[in-house]
Amino acid sequence: MSKKDILLVGVGGQGTVLAGKILAQVGVKAGLAAKVSEIHGMAQRGGGVVTQVRLGSSVSSPVVSRGQVDAIIAFEKLEAARWIPYLSSQGWMIVNDQEVMPLPVLAGEAVYPAGIIGQLCCQLHQLRVVQAVKLATECGSPRSMNLVLLGILAPSLGFPRTLWEEVIAEAVPPSTREVNLKAFGRGWALESTA
Amino acid sequence: MRQLLSGNEAIARGAYEAGVRVAAAYPGTPSTEILENIAEYPEIYAEWSPNEKVALEVGAGAAMAGARALVAMKHVGLNVAADPFFTLAYTGVNGGLVVVSADDPGMHSSQNEQDNRLYARAAQVPMLEPSDSQEAKDFVKVALDLSEQYDTPVLMRITTRIAHSKSLVELAERAEIPLRSYIKDTGKYVMLPGFARERHPLLLKRMEQLGEFSNTSDLQKVEWGVGKRHIGFICAGVAYQYVRESFPEASILKLGMTYPLPRRLIEEFASQVDELYVIEELEPFMEDQLKAWGIKVEGKSRLPRVGELSPEIIHQSFVIQLGPTNKGDVPFPVPASQPSDPEMDMAEEPDAVTPTIDWCFQAIPGRPPVLCPGCPHRGVFYALQRLRLTVTGDIGCYTLGALRPLSSMDSCLCMGASISMAHGMEKARGKDTGQRTVAVIGDSTFLHSGIAPLMDVVYNRGSSTVIILDNRTTAMTGHQDHPGTGFTIRREPTWAVDLEALCRALGVKQIWVLDPLDLDKLREGIRKATEADEPSVIIARHPCVLLENPFQDRLYQVIPDKCVSCGLCRDLGCPGLIFELRSLLPETGSSSAERLLPRIDPDQCRGCGLCAQVCNHQAIAEVPKSQGAEEG
């Protein structure tokens, strides 16, 4: 396959790290080289989080450059806006339609920008906006929102669905396996029929 | 078998495979996961030490006794451990000893971005720098072999992008390395001046021999480029990956051992290229040495001396700054979108330089780290802010109390400094200042390096107030145990230090144990403690909300009719309190009037109840969780 550089951006506690781990593992099981770069900030919850996943037949740098990312999964709208300079002009974005207020907004020192989705629509080659929390809740747990988002990305990468399911089953706690697989399937169905 | 491992996981695996028997650390981002992963191997004794100095001394003892040992720390941890580190270079080891320093260029979670390569030179300790997870694993073994062969501790320096990046690693079995016999050797291990004087020349001799090794070692690799041989790069660590990515066809001398540098090898490489560049993050560590040897080289004249490098920065620094060379061509190929592998990117236009999307958001608010909803530290900082006290702070989650809106911390220097600095302030400005000042320090941090400063306060007749923010864990790095939690790194039960009794033993008589989520009692306690004419300690004890939460069934709600938009609750900086402009209710008759009303996000609320306590109008009240869920 061609190289794939993917960013998963969100807020601490949203499950971006686990989603990145699953994505990279699928790449590895499919026989590709992979590099994953995570930054652990100072906060356990609420700070910005980004996981960079690079797949290809060979990968050097663990970090990607602006304008070169093939896909971004934004777990939160503001983070979608923040990271969009990294997307290539042919890249696509999946945005969870959720707002998590950053501290400067909560403190009244900044304003959460209005109309992010509208702007994204104007500028992006390809965009999927999803209410992932709602869909995940319908599947059994709002916390499986990360798997819904991953499910939307998955069909475009061309790996077999069984491979994804195998990796997910290994990566998540046994008690949440069913919910997470269901959430992944929900995302997969959305994109493959879109 | 190949596995996707982070640099830290790979180092742990390397320790396992190389027969390490003892490993010690104090948690610190980005190094924490090294010991967490080592603890998964029952063959290795693993511990969280109370601080890095202790960890290194444990490692030194193990090595002296003939075992292979590994000690890990973040870059500032090596400052704490610098004392034994420098003298260990003199004594040498017996079994191999590797010291891992995880530097943090870019300060993703650190108070400075020091370049610990300088420690190798200062202490005369050989240094290895891996450039991916495979090397991170392999170099642990190389370091231990070198350590035993040359009788020296070895520094393995990584950076955040190595520690927290995952790449594929080929796993191997563990080699059981037998204990070396321990032979009493006073002249080697007792660093009295007379003995140390004899060791210093030996140390210099050892570095000469290691310089020879560095020249011939296969840790150093020359990769000749395709075509454009007139330009050469020297690099190590993650910078190597960036250069590879930016200039896939470049000629590179890639160093795995960066102290001592391989002089002959570098001179040879330099003589075969017309232009030589050193690509390194932070300090011109290699560049300065090359220049001192009279080698014509450039580096920091083009590259930043702060922050992380990236393929993008390297590419821009060279292609844009350098421009076409006098040889008439652009010096380096355009990176990344030109894959070197023909299998890749077949579908894309071959010469397209991927443009960045033209993006136009004017203001994207930053997302700084924030105390979690329900965090017990919030109560302390809110109280301190209201009391307008000077607060000397320390390193931990609670450092976030410095950020607005809590804004209640005046200093943060290093672990343990909160107490000593409060003492210094009092001694400088007198008792009145002392009574307007409190030091805050976490439980783990207090045990790391707060005990000695508190002893100093008592001994030197200070009257500082210290608040130990006791959340029963080392929260910021991900909830590691410490000598006060009653559990070891493997969650085996052990003796838990009694903080109260410890403070008493240090000579503190005024001690209060308070719940930071009970604001009235806390304020009263702080008032009494600061007024006391002697040293005082408040232990503000409440477990980290991510560990256990006694209030998980409680939920609070704003009663809009009672809320007067005074904004007091906003000063808590709680992520669970969201403020929205809402029109006044229709019966007020004014359609245009709008007010900023708080709303509690039921998904975020942890039921701590601080917001209800700070509200003067009883406009925030506990509600049954079912009701909250309906309305949320």
CSV table of C-alpha atoms in Angstrom, one decimal, chain B residues 166-360:
chain,number,residue,atom,x,y,z
B,166,LYS,CA,6.9,3.3,18.8
B,167,SER,CA,8.7,1.4,16.1
B,168,LEU,CA,9.2,-2.3,15.4
B,169,VAL,CA,11.6,-4.3,17.5
B,170,GLU,CA,12.9,-7.8,17.0
B,171,LEU,CA,12.7,-9.6,20.4
B,172,ALA,CA,15.3,-12.1,21.7
B,173,GLU,CA,15.6,-14.4,24.7
B,174,ARG,CA,17.1,-13.3,28.0
B,175,ALA,CA,20.8,-14.0,28.5
B,176,GLU,CA,21.5,-15.1,32.1
B,177,ILE,CA,24.6,-13.3,33.0
B,178,PRO,CA,26.2,-14.8,36.1
B,179,LEU,CA,27.0,-12.5,39.0
B,180,ARG,CA,30.5,-11.3,39.0
B,181,SER,CA,32.4,-12.0,42.2
B,182,TYR,CA,32.7,-9.2,44.6
B,183,ILE,CA,36.1,-8.4,45.8
B,184,LYS,CA,36.7,-5.8,48.5
B,185,ASP,CA,38.8,-3.0,46.9
B,186,THR,CA,39.1,0.0,49.2
B,187,GLY,CA,41.2,2.0,46.7
B,188,LYS,CA,38.6,1.6,44.0
B,189,TYR,CA,35.4,2.1,45.9
B,190,VAL,CA,36.3,4.4,48.8
B,191,MET,CA,36.7,7.8,47.4
B,192,LEU,CA,38.8,9.5,50.0
B,193,PRO,CA,40.9,12.3,48.5
B,194,GLY,CA,44.0,10.1,48.5
B,195,PHE,CA,42.3,7.2,46.7
B,196,ALA,CA,40.3,9.5,44.3
B,197,ARG,CA,43.5,11.3,43.2
B,198,GLU,CA,44.8,7.9,42.0
B,199,ARG,CA,41.5,7.2,40.2
B,200,HIS,CA,41.3,10.4,38.2
B,201,PRO,CA,44.2,9.7,35.8
B,202,LEU,CA,42.7,6.2,35.4
B,203,LEU,CA,39.5,7.8,34.4
B,204,LEU,CA,41.2,9.9,31.8
B,205,LYS,CA,43.1,6.9,30.5
B,206,ARG,CA,39.8,5.0,30.2
B,207,MET,CA,38.3,7.8,28.1
B,208,GLU,CA,41.2,7.6,25.7
B,209,GLN,CA,40.6,3.9,25.2
B,210,LEU,CA,36.9,4.5,24.8
B,211,GLY,CA,37.8,7.2,22.1
B,212,GLU,CA,39.6,4.4,20.2
B,213,PHE,CA,36.6,2.1,20.6
B,214,SER,CA,34.4,4.9,19.3
B,215,ASN,CA,36.4,5.2,16.1
B,216,THR,CA,36.1,1.6,15.3
B,217,SER,CA,32.8,0.6,16.8
B,218,ASP,CA,30.0,-0.5,14.5
B,219,LEU,CA,27.7,1.8,16.6
B,220,GLN,CA,28.9,4.4,14.1
B,221,LYS,CA,27.7,4.1,10.6
B,222,VAL,CA,28.6,5.9,7.4
B,223,GLU,CA,25.8,5.9,4.9
B,224,TRP,CA,26.9,7.3,1.5
B,225,GLY,CA,24.2,9.0,-0.4
B,226,VAL,CA,23.1,8.4,-3.9
B,227,GLY,CA,24.8,10.9,-6.2
B,228,LYS,CA,25.2,14.0,-4.1
B,229,ARG,CA,28.2,13.1,-2.1
B,230,HIS,CA,29.6,16.6,-1.7
B,231,ILE,CA,27.4,17.3,1.3
B,232,GLY,CA,27.6,15.3,4.5
B,233,PHE,CA,25.6,15.3,7.7
B,234,ILE,CA,26.7,14.2,11.1
B,235,CYS,CA,23.8,13.3,13.5
B,236,ALA,CA,22.6,11.0,16.2
B,237,GLY,CA,19.4,10.0,18.0
B,238,VAL,CA,16.1,11.1,16.6
B,239,ALA,CA,17.8,13.8,14.5
B,240,TYR,CA,19.2,11.0,12.3
B,241,GLN,CA,15.6,10.0,11.4
B,242,TYR,CA,14.7,13.6,10.6
B,243,VAL,CA,17.7,13.9,8.3
B,244,ARG,CA,16.9,10.6,6.6
B,245,GLU,CA,13.3,11.8,6.1
B,246,SER,CA,14.2,15.2,4.9
B,247,PHE,CA,17.1,14.2,2.6
B,248,PRO,CA,16.6,10.6,1.6
B,249,GLU,CA,19.6,10.7,-0.7
B,250,ALA,CA,22.1,12.5,1.6
B,251,SER,CA,25.4,11.2,2.9
B,252,ILE,CA,25.3,10.7,6.7
B,253,LEU,CA,27.7,9.8,9.4
B,254,LYS,CA,25.2,8.4,12.0
B,255,LEU,CA,26.7,8.1,15.5
B,256,GLY,CA,25.4,5.7,18.1
B,257,MET,CA,28.1,6.6,20.5
B,258,THR,CA,28.4,10.4,21.0
B,259,TYR,CA,30.8,10.5,23.9
B,260,PRO,CA,33.7,10.2,23.4
B,261,LEU,CA,33.2,11.3,19.7
B,262,PRO,CA,35.1,9.2,17.1
B,263,ARG,CA,37.6,11.9,16.0
B,264,ARG,CA,39.4,9.9,13.3
B,265,LEU,CA,36.2,8.6,11.8
B,266,ILE,CA,34.7,12.2,11.7
B,267,GLU,CA,37.9,13.6,10.2
B,268,GLU,CA,37.8,10.9,7.5
B,269,PHE,CA,34.2,11.6,6.7
B,270,ALA,CA,34.8,15.4,6.7
B,271,SER,CA,37.6,15.0,4.2
B,272,GLN,CA,35.3,13.2,1.8
B,273,VAL,CA,32.6,15.9,1.6
B,274,ASP,CA,32.8,19.5,0.5
B,275,GLU,CA,30.3,20.8,3.0
B,276,LEU,CA,29.7,19.3,6.5
B,277,TYR,CA,26.8,19.9,8.7
B,278,VAL,CA,26.0,18.7,12.3
B,279,ILE,CA,22.3,18.3,12.9
B,280,GLU,CA,21.6,18.1,16.6
B,281,GLU,CA,18.8,19.3,19.0
B,282,LEU,CA,19.5,21.9,21.7
B,283,GLU,CA,23.2,22.5,22.3
B,284,PRO,CA,26.0,22.4,19.7
B,285,PHE,CA,27.5,19.5,21.6
B,286,MET,CA,29.1,17.8,18.7
B,287,GLU,CA,29.6,20.9,16.6
B,288,ASP,CA,31.8,22.6,19.3
B,289,GLN,CA,34.0,19.6,19.6
B,290,LEU,CA,34.4,19.3,15.8
B,291,LYS,CA,35.3,23.0,15.6
B,292,ALA,CA,37.8,22.6,18.4
B,293,TRP,CA,39.5,19.9,16.3
B,294,GLY,CA,39.7,22.3,13.5
B,295,ILE,CA,37.1,20.7,11.3
B,296,LYS,CA,35.1,23.1,9.1
B,297,VAL,CA,31.5,22.5,10.0
B,298,GLU,CA,28.2,24.3,10.4
B,299,GLY,CA,25.2,23.5,12.5
B,300,LYS,CA,23.7,26.0,14.9
B,301,SER,CA,24.2,28.8,12.4
B,302,ARG,CA,21.2,27.3,10.6
B,303,LEU,CA,19.4,25.4,13.2
B,304,PRO,CA,17.5,26.5,16.4
B,305,ARG,CA,19.1,26.0,19.8
B,306,VAL,CA,15.8,25.7,21.5
B,307,GLY,CA,13.0,23.2,21.2
B,308,GLU,CA,12.7,20.0,19.2
B,309,LEU,CA,13.9,19.6,15.6
B,310,SER,CA,11.6,18.1,13.0
B,311,PRO,CA,12.0,17.1,9.3
B,312,GLU,CA,10.2,20.3,8.5
B,313,ILE,CA,12.6,22.5,10.5
B,314,ILE,CA,15.6,20.8,9.0
B,315,HIS,CA,14.3,21.0,5.5
B,316,GLN,CA,13.5,24.7,5.9
B,317,SER,CA,16.7,25.5,7.5
B,318,PHE,CA,18.7,24.1,4.7
B,319,VAL,CA,16.7,24.4,1.5
B,320,ILE,CA,15.4,27.8,2.2
B,321,GLN,CA,18.3,29.4,4.0
B,322,LEU,CA,21.0,27.8,1.9
B,323,GLY,CA,19.3,28.3,-1.5
B,324,PRO,CA,20.9,27.0,-4.6
B,325,THR,CA,24.6,26.3,-4.0
B,326,ASN,CA,27.4,27.7,-6.2
B,327,LYS,CA,27.3,24.3,-7.9
B,328,GLY,CA,24.2,25.5,-9.6
B,329,ASP,CA,21.7,23.1,-8.1
B,330,VAL,CA,19.4,23.0,-5.1
B,331,PRO,CA,21.5,21.4,-2.5
B,332,PHE,CA,19.0,18.8,-1.3
B,333,PRO,CA,16.1,17.0,-2.8
B,334,VAL,CA,12.7,18.0,-1.8
B,335,PRO,CA,11.6,15.7,1.0
B,336,ALA,CA,8.9,13.3,2.0
B,337,SER,CA,6.4,13.6,-0.9
B,338,GLN,CA,9.2,12.1,-3.0
B,339,PRO,CA,9.2,8.5,-1.8
B,340,SER,CA,12.4,6.6,-2.1
B,341,ASP,CA,10.4,3.4,-2.2
B,342,PRO,CA,8.7,2.9,-5.6
B,343,GLU,CA,5.9,0.8,-4.1
B,344,MET,CA,4.8,3.8,-2.2
B,345,ASP,CA,2.6,6.6,-3.4
B,346,MET,CA,2.2,5.3,-6.9
B,347,ALA,CA,-1.1,7.0,-7.3
B,348,GLU,CA,0.2,10.5,-6.5
B,349,GLU,CA,1.7,12.8,-9.0
B,350,PRO,CA,5.4,12.2,-8.9
B,351,ASP,CA,6.6,15.8,-8.5
B,352,ALA,CA,3.9,17.2,-6.4
B,353,VAL,CA,5.0,19.1,-3.3
B,354,THR,CA,2.0,18.6,-1.1
B,355,PRO,CA,0.6,22.1,-0.3
B,356,THR,CA,-0.6,23.0,3.1
B,357,ILE,CA,-4.3,23.7,3.3
B,358,ASP,CA,-5.0,27.4,3.4
B,359,TRP,CA,-6.4,27.7,6.8
B,360,CYS,CA,-7.9,30.8,8.3
